[in-house]
Amino acid sequence: MKKRIGFVAAMAVVGLAFLSIRYYEVDLPIWHLLGGGKGLDPATLHLRGEFVESNLGAAEGPAGSVTVRMIAQQFVFVPQCIVVPADVAVTFRVTSADAVHMLSFLGTNYGLRAVPGEVNQATFTFTKPGEFKVPCHEFCGAGHYAMRGQLHVVPRDQFASLLPGERRTCEPR
Ligand code: CUA
């Protein structure tokens, strides 16, 4: 009997150790690097990592490359409106905080699925300035039909003159 209790206790210790190692690992940055987008926690997107609020919207990278980061959640896109330059390859990186959503850029063939726990990426070039509606094209719940964002494509020089905060809103300056 004593032996058996000892065995159960030992298994519990091993189990707890295993669990704590797993949870510890999940939070190491290297884990995120090795796992790509996997391991992204939809519940803490806004708290740490690539999709914190200050990192959302369009950002200029090296050599004039442009990357847009967005979160889809029931029933909005964050940011709700983004500004990108015309005639530049724009890489979109999107994830979801809850259900599967689908960004679709009305008037183009472009679309991109937003999946919780993953980062989906695609590169699109919008050749002319203009305004695009970005409705959700994947049924995601009661508010699905009202879920729509906006994309403003502006001339390159106008985009270059915008401050980072102005690239994730369509409010006039
Ligand atoms: Cu989001 Cu439909």
PDB file of C-alpha atoms and ligand atoms in Angstrom:
ATOM      1  CA  MET A   1       0.000   0.000   0.000  1.00  0.00           C
ATOM      2  CA  LYS A   2       2.770   2.401   0.976  1.00  0.00           C
ATOM      3  CA  LYS A   3       4.661   1.544  -2.200  1.00  0.00           C
ATOM      4  CA  ARG A   4       1.601   2.339  -4.244  1.00  0.00           C
ATOM      5  CA  ILE A   5       1.114   5.768  -2.693  1.00  0.00           C
ATOM      6  CA  GLY A   6       4.778   6.449  -3.330  1.00  0.00           C
ATOM      7  CA  PHE A   7       4.368   5.483  -6.956  1.00  0.00           C
ATOM      8  CA  VAL A   8       1.311   7.727  -7.404  1.00  0.00           C
ATOM      9  CA  ALA A   9       3.138  10.620  -5.768  1.00  0.00           C
ATOM     10  CA  ALA A  10       6.163  10.086  -8.005  1.00  0.00           C
ATOM     11  CA  MET A  11       3.952  10.069 -11.101  1.00  0.00           C
ATOM     12  CA  ALA A  12       2.261  13.268  -9.954  1.00  0.00           C
ATOM     13  CA  VAL A  13       5.651  14.960  -9.534  1.00  0.00           C
ATOM     14  CA  VAL A  14       6.770  13.814 -12.984  1.00  0.00           C
ATOM     15  CA  GLY A  15       3.483  14.992 -14.465  1.00  0.00           C
ATOM     16  CA  LEU A  16       3.701  18.403 -12.846  1.00  0.00           C
ATOM     17  CA  ALA A  17       7.325  18.810 -13.885  1.00  0.00           C
ATOM     18  CA  PHE A  18       6.403  17.912 -17.462  1.00  0.00           C
ATOM     19  CA  LEU A  19       3.518  20.382 -17.502  1.00  0.00           C
ATOM     20  CA  SER A  20       5.546  23.235 -16.071  1.00  0.00           C
ATOM     21  CA  ILE A  21       8.355  22.611 -18.565  1.00  0.00           C
ATOM     22  CA  ARG A  22       5.839  22.653 -21.391  1.00  0.00           C
ATOM     23  CA  TYR A  23       4.253  25.896 -20.244  1.00  0.00           C
ATOM     24  CA  TYR A  24       7.625  27.453 -19.636  1.00  0.00           C
ATOM     25  CA  GLU A  25       8.790  26.513 -23.114  1.00  0.00           C
ATOM     26  CA  VAL A  26       5.687  27.885 -24.742  1.00  0.00           C
ATOM     27  CA  ASP A  27       6.606  31.336 -23.490  1.00  0.00           C
ATOM     28  CA  LEU A  28      10.239  31.310 -24.596  1.00  0.00           C
ATOM     29  CA  PRO A  29      10.799  33.524 -27.642  1.00  0.00           C
ATOM     30  CA  ILE A  30      12.868  30.752 -29.252  1.00  0.00           C
ATOM     31  CA  TRP A  31       9.796  28.535 -29.125  1.00  0.00           C
ATOM     32  CA  HIS A  32       7.868  31.047 -31.180  1.00  0.00           C
ATOM     33  CA  LEU A  33      10.740  31.301 -33.641  1.00  0.00           C
ATOM     34  CA  LEU A  34      11.031  27.550 -34.064  1.00  0.00           C
ATOM     35  CA  GLY A  35       7.303  27.087 -34.311  1.00  0.00           C
ATOM     36  CA  GLY A  36       6.669  29.921 -36.747  1.00  0.00           C
ATOM     37  CA  GLY A  37       3.176  31.168 -36.063  1.00  0.00           C
ATOM     38  CA  LYS A  38       2.142  28.072 -34.144  1.00  0.00           C
ATOM     39  CA  GLY A  39       1.897  28.587 -30.426  1.00  0.00           C
ATOM     40  CA  LEU A  40       0.522  32.089 -30.900  1.00  0.00           C
ATOM     41  CA  ASP A  41      -1.989  32.424 -28.085  1.00  0.00           C
ATOM     42  CA  PRO A  42      -5.195  34.083 -29.372  1.00  0.00           C
ATOM     43  CA  ALA A  43      -6.004  35.242 -25.826  1.00  0.00           C
ATOM     44  CA  THR A  44      -2.810  37.273 -25.373  1.00  0.00           C
ATOM     45  CA  LEU A  45      -2.273  38.663 -28.877  1.00  0.00           C
ATOM     46  CA  HIS A  46      -2.581  42.249 -27.688  1.00  0.00           C
ATOM     47  CA  LEU A  47      -0.210  41.739 -24.744  1.00  0.00           C
ATOM     48  CA  ARG A  48       2.977  40.408 -26.290  1.00  0.00           C
ATOM     49  CA  GLY A  49       4.640  39.420 -29.512  1.00  0.00           C
ATOM     50  CA  GLU A  50       4.159  40.489 -33.073  1.00  0.00           C
ATOM     51  CA  PHE A  51       0.509  41.535 -32.764  1.00  0.00           C
ATOM     52  CA  VAL A  52       0.668  44.027 -29.892  1.00  0.00           C
ATOM     53  CA  GLU A  53      -1.369  47.108 -30.713  1.00  0.00           C
ATOM     54  CA  SER A  54       1.602  49.392 -31.417  1.00  0.00           C
ATOM     55  CA  ASN A  55       2.775  46.926 -34.084  1.00  0.00           C
ATOM     56  CA  LEU A  56      -0.509  46.789 -36.020  1.00  0.00           C
ATOM     57  CA  GLY A  57      -1.185  48.536 -39.312  1.00  0.00           C
ATOM     58  CA  ALA A  58       1.239  49.216 -42.126  1.00  0.00           C
ATOM     59  CA  ALA A  59       4.936  49.496 -41.333  1.00  0.00           C
ATOM     60  CA  GLU A  60       7.869  50.228 -43.577  1.00  0.00           C
ATOM     61  CA  GLY A  61      10.743  47.777 -43.447  1.00  0.00           C
ATOM     62  CA  PRO A  62      14.203  47.722 -44.978  1.00  0.00           C
ATOM     63  CA  ALA A  63      14.478  48.753 -48.646  1.00  0.00           C
ATOM     64  CA  GLY A  64      11.005  50.284 -48.650  1.00  0.00           C
ATOM     65  CA  SER A  65       9.173  46.989 -48.119  1.00  0.00           C
ATOM     66  CA  VAL A  66       5.774  47.348 -46.463  1.00  0.00           C
ATOM     67  CA  THR A  67       4.228  44.906 -43.998  1.00  0.00           C
ATOM     68  CA  VAL A  68       0.690  45.107 -42.651  1.00  0.00           C
ATOM     69  CA  ARG A  69      -0.205  43.310 -39.426  1.00  0.00           C
ATOM     70  CA  MET A  70      -3.860  42.786 -38.556  1.00  0.00           C
ATOM     71  CA  ILE A  71      -5.988  40.894 -36.090  1.00  0.00           C
ATOM     72  CA  ALA A  72      -9.447  39.642 -37.035  1.00  0.00           C
ATOM     73  CA  GLN A  73     -11.873  39.145 -34.175  1.00  0.00           C
ATOM     74  CA  GLN A  74     -15.625  38.850 -33.729  1.00  0.00           C
ATOM     75  CA  PHE A  75     -16.686  41.156 -35.380  1.00  0.00           C
ATOM     76  CA  VAL A  76     -14.060  43.689 -36.372  1.00  0.00           C
ATOM     77  CA  PHE A  77     -10.678  43.914 -37.999  1.00  0.00           C
ATOM     78  CA  VAL A  78      -7.972  45.589 -35.927  1.00  0.00           C
ATOM     79  CA  PRO A  79      -7.081  48.087 -37.212  1.00  0.00           C
ATOM     80  CA  GLN A  80     -10.451  48.746 -38.796  1.00  0.00           C
ATOM     81  CA  CYS A  81      -8.849  50.772 -41.594  1.00  0.00           C
ATOM     82  CA  ILE A  82      -5.319  50.641 -42.921  1.00  0.00           C
ATOM     83  CA  VAL A  83      -3.365  52.787 -45.350  1.00  0.00           C
ATOM     84  CA  VAL A  84      -0.911  51.290 -47.838  1.00  0.00           C
ATOM     85  CA  PRO A  85       1.067  52.737 -50.760  1.00  0.00           C
ATOM     86  CA  ALA A  86       0.073  52.123 -54.384  1.00  0.00           C
ATOM     87  CA  ASP A  87       2.327  50.078 -56.641  1.00  0.00           C
ATOM     88  CA  VAL A  88       4.340  48.545 -53.820  1.00  0.00           C
ATOM     89  CA  ALA A  89       4.280  44.875 -52.834  1.00  0.00           C
ATOM     90  CA  VAL A  90       2.536  44.833 -49.455  1.00  0.00           C
ATOM     91  CA  THR A  91       2.907  41.790 -47.230  1.00  0.00           C
ATOM     92  CA  PHE A  92      -0.107  41.117 -45.025  1.00  0.00           C
ATOM     93  CA  ARG A  93       0.334  39.084 -41.840  1.00  0.00           C
ATOM     94  CA  VAL A  94      -2.935  38.244 -40.134  1.00  0.00           C
ATOM     95  CA  THR A  95      -4.165  36.166 -37.264  1.00  0.00           C
ATOM     96  CA  SER A  96      -7.436  35.761 -35.394  1.00  0.00           C
ATOM     97  CA  ALA A  97      -8.356  36.248 -31.758  1.00  0.00           C
ATOM     98  CA  ASP A  98     -11.250  33.770 -31.946  1.00  0.00           C
ATOM     99  CA  ALA A  99     -12.948  32.151 -34.952  1.00  0.00           C
ATOM    100  CA  VAL A 100     -11.725  31.744 -38.531  1.00  0.00           C
ATOM    101  CA  HIS A 101     -12.299  34.909 -40.557  1.00  0.00           C
ATOM    102  CA  MET A 102     -11.529  35.798 -44.164  1.00  0.00           C
ATOM    103  CA  LEU A 103     -10.354  39.187 -45.334  1.00  0.00           C
ATOM    104  CA  SER A 104     -11.476  39.868 -48.861  1.00  0.00           C
ATOM    105  CA  PHE A 105     -10.532  42.993 -50.740  1.00  0.00           C
ATOM    106  CA  LEU A 106     -13.645  43.913 -52.732  1.00  0.00           C
ATOM    107  CA  GLY A 107     -12.947  44.653 -56.366  1.00  0.00           C
ATOM    108  CA  THR A 108      -9.791  42.508 -56.414  1.00  0.00           C
ATOM    109  CA  ASN A 109      -9.047  38.784 -56.337  1.00  0.00           C
ATOM    110  CA  TYR A 110      -7.132  39.230 -53.119  1.00  0.00           C
ATOM    111  CA  GLY A 111      -8.158  37.456 -49.949  1.00  0.00           C
ATOM    112  CA  LEU A 112      -6.546  36.047 -46.852  1.00  0.00           C
ATOM    113  CA  ARG A 113      -7.809  33.763 -44.108  1.00  0.00           C
ATOM    114  CA  ALA A 114      -7.272  34.693 -40.452  1.00  0.00           C
ATOM    115  CA  VAL A 115      -6.922  31.617 -38.253  1.00  0.00           C
ATOM    116  CA  PRO A 116      -6.542  31.573 -34.457  1.00  0.00           C
ATOM    117  CA  GLY A 117      -3.122  30.357 -33.314  1.00  0.00           C
ATOM    118  CA  GLU A 118      -1.557  30.885 -36.732  1.00  0.00           C
ATOM    119  CA  VAL A 119      -0.109  33.687 -38.802  1.00  0.00           C
ATOM    120  CA  ASN A 120      -1.175  33.699 -42.437  1.00  0.00           C
ATOM    121  CA  GLN A 121       0.852  35.744 -44.861  1.00  0.00           C
ATOM    122  CA  ALA A 122       0.336  36.918 -48.429  1.00  0.00           C
ATOM    123  CA  THR A 123       1.790  39.681 -50.574  1.00  0.00           C
ATOM    124  CA  PHE A 124      -0.458  41.866 -52.716  1.00  0.00           C
ATOM    125  CA  THR A 125       0.203  44.896 -54.920  1.00  0.00           C
ATOM    126  CA  PHE A 126      -2.531  47.499 -55.373  1.00  0.00           C
ATOM    127  CA  THR A 127      -1.716  49.284 -58.591  1.00  0.00           C
ATOM    128  CA  LYS A 128      -3.953  52.346 -58.211  1.00  0.00           C
ATOM    129  CA  PRO A 129      -4.851  54.612 -55.301  1.00  0.00           C
ATOM    130  CA  GLY A 130      -8.379  54.081 -54.063  1.00  0.00           C
ATOM    131  CA  GLU A 131     -10.567  52.855 -51.249  1.00  0.00           C
ATOM    132  CA  PHE A 132     -11.424  49.210 -50.819  1.00  0.00           C
ATOM    133  CA  LYS A 133     -14.012  47.637 -48.595  1.00  0.00           C
ATOM    134  CA  VAL A 134     -12.667  44.619 -46.734  1.00  0.00           C
ATOM    135  CA  PRO A 135     -15.626  42.448 -45.740  1.00  0.00           C
ATOM    136  CA  CYS A 136     -15.221  39.165 -43.889  1.00  0.00           C
ATOM    137  CA  HIS A 137     -15.971  36.266 -46.235  1.00  0.00           C
ATOM    138  CA  GLU A 138     -16.019  33.389 -43.779  1.00  0.00           C
ATOM    139  CA  PHE A 139     -19.068  32.870 -41.593  1.00  0.00           C
ATOM    140  CA  CYS A 140     -17.758  33.652 -38.110  1.00  0.00           C
ATOM    141  CA  GLY A 141     -20.873  34.174 -35.993  1.00  0.00           C
ATOM    142  CA  ALA A 142     -23.824  36.479 -35.416  1.00  0.00           C
ATOM    143  CA  GLY A 143     -22.006  39.653 -36.455  1.00  0.00           C
ATOM    144  CA  HIS A 144     -20.388  38.190 -39.561  1.00  0.00           C
ATOM    145  CA  TYR A 145     -22.409  40.196 -42.074  1.00  0.00           C
ATOM    146  CA  ALA A 146     -21.489  43.467 -40.378  1.00  0.00           C
ATOM    147  CA  MET A 147     -17.784  42.646 -40.149  1.00  0.00           C
ATOM    148  CA  ARG A 148     -15.972  44.879 -42.573  1.00  0.00           C
ATOM    149  CA  GLY A 149     -12.763  46.828 -42.609  1.00  0.00           C
ATOM    150  CA  GLN A 150     -11.324  49.314 -45.058  1.00  0.00           C
ATOM    151  CA  LEU A 151      -8.148  49.684 -47.025  1.00  0.00           C
ATOM    152  CA  HIS A 152      -6.996  53.024 -48.380  1.00  0.00           C
ATOM    153  CA  VAL A 153      -4.408  52.852 -51.130  1.00  0.00           C
ATOM    154  CA  VAL A 154      -2.572  56.178 -51.421  1.00  0.00           C
ATOM    155  CA  PRO A 155       0.221  57.411 -53.705  1.00  0.00           C
ATOM    156  CA  ARG A 156       3.675  56.358 -52.579  1.00  0.00           C
ATOM    157  CA  ASP A 157       4.901  59.825 -51.630  1.00  0.00           C
ATOM    158  CA  GLN A 158       1.770  60.448 -49.585  1.00  0.00           C
ATOM    159  CA  PHE A 159       2.317  57.174 -47.728  1.00  0.00           C
ATOM    160  CA  ALA A 160       5.935  58.116 -47.059  1.00  0.00           C
ATOM    161  CA  SER A 161       4.821  61.346 -45.386  1.00  0.00           C
ATOM    162  CA  LEU A 162       2.471  59.596 -42.932  1.00  0.00           C
ATOM    163  CA  LEU A 163       3.472  58.983 -39.338  1.00  0.00           C
ATOM    164  CA  PRO A 164       3.286  55.360 -38.111  1.00  0.00           C
ATOM    165  CA  GLY A 165       0.038  56.071 -36.250  1.00  0.00           C
ATOM    166  CA  GLU A 166      -1.503  57.547 -39.398  1.00  0.00           C
ATOM    167  CA  ARG A 167      -0.947  54.276 -41.275  1.00  0.00           C
ATOM    168  CA  ARG A 168      -3.424  52.413 -39.109  1.00  0.00           C
ATOM    169  CA  THR A 169      -6.334  54.788 -39.297  1.00  0.00           C
ATOM    170  CA  CYS A 170      -8.300  56.457 -42.081  1.00  0.00           C
ATOM    171  CA  GLU A 171      -9.098  59.559 -40.072  1.00  0.00           C
ATOM    172  CA  PRO A 172      -8.069  62.619 -42.089  1.00  0.00           C
ATOM    173  CA  ARG A 173      -5.018  64.383 -40.707  1.00  0.00           C
TER     174      ARG A 173
HETATM  175 CU1  CUA B   1     -15.436  37.415 -39.509  1.00  0.00          CU
HETATM  176 CU2  CUA B   1     -17.115  36.556 -40.846  1.00  0.00          CU
END
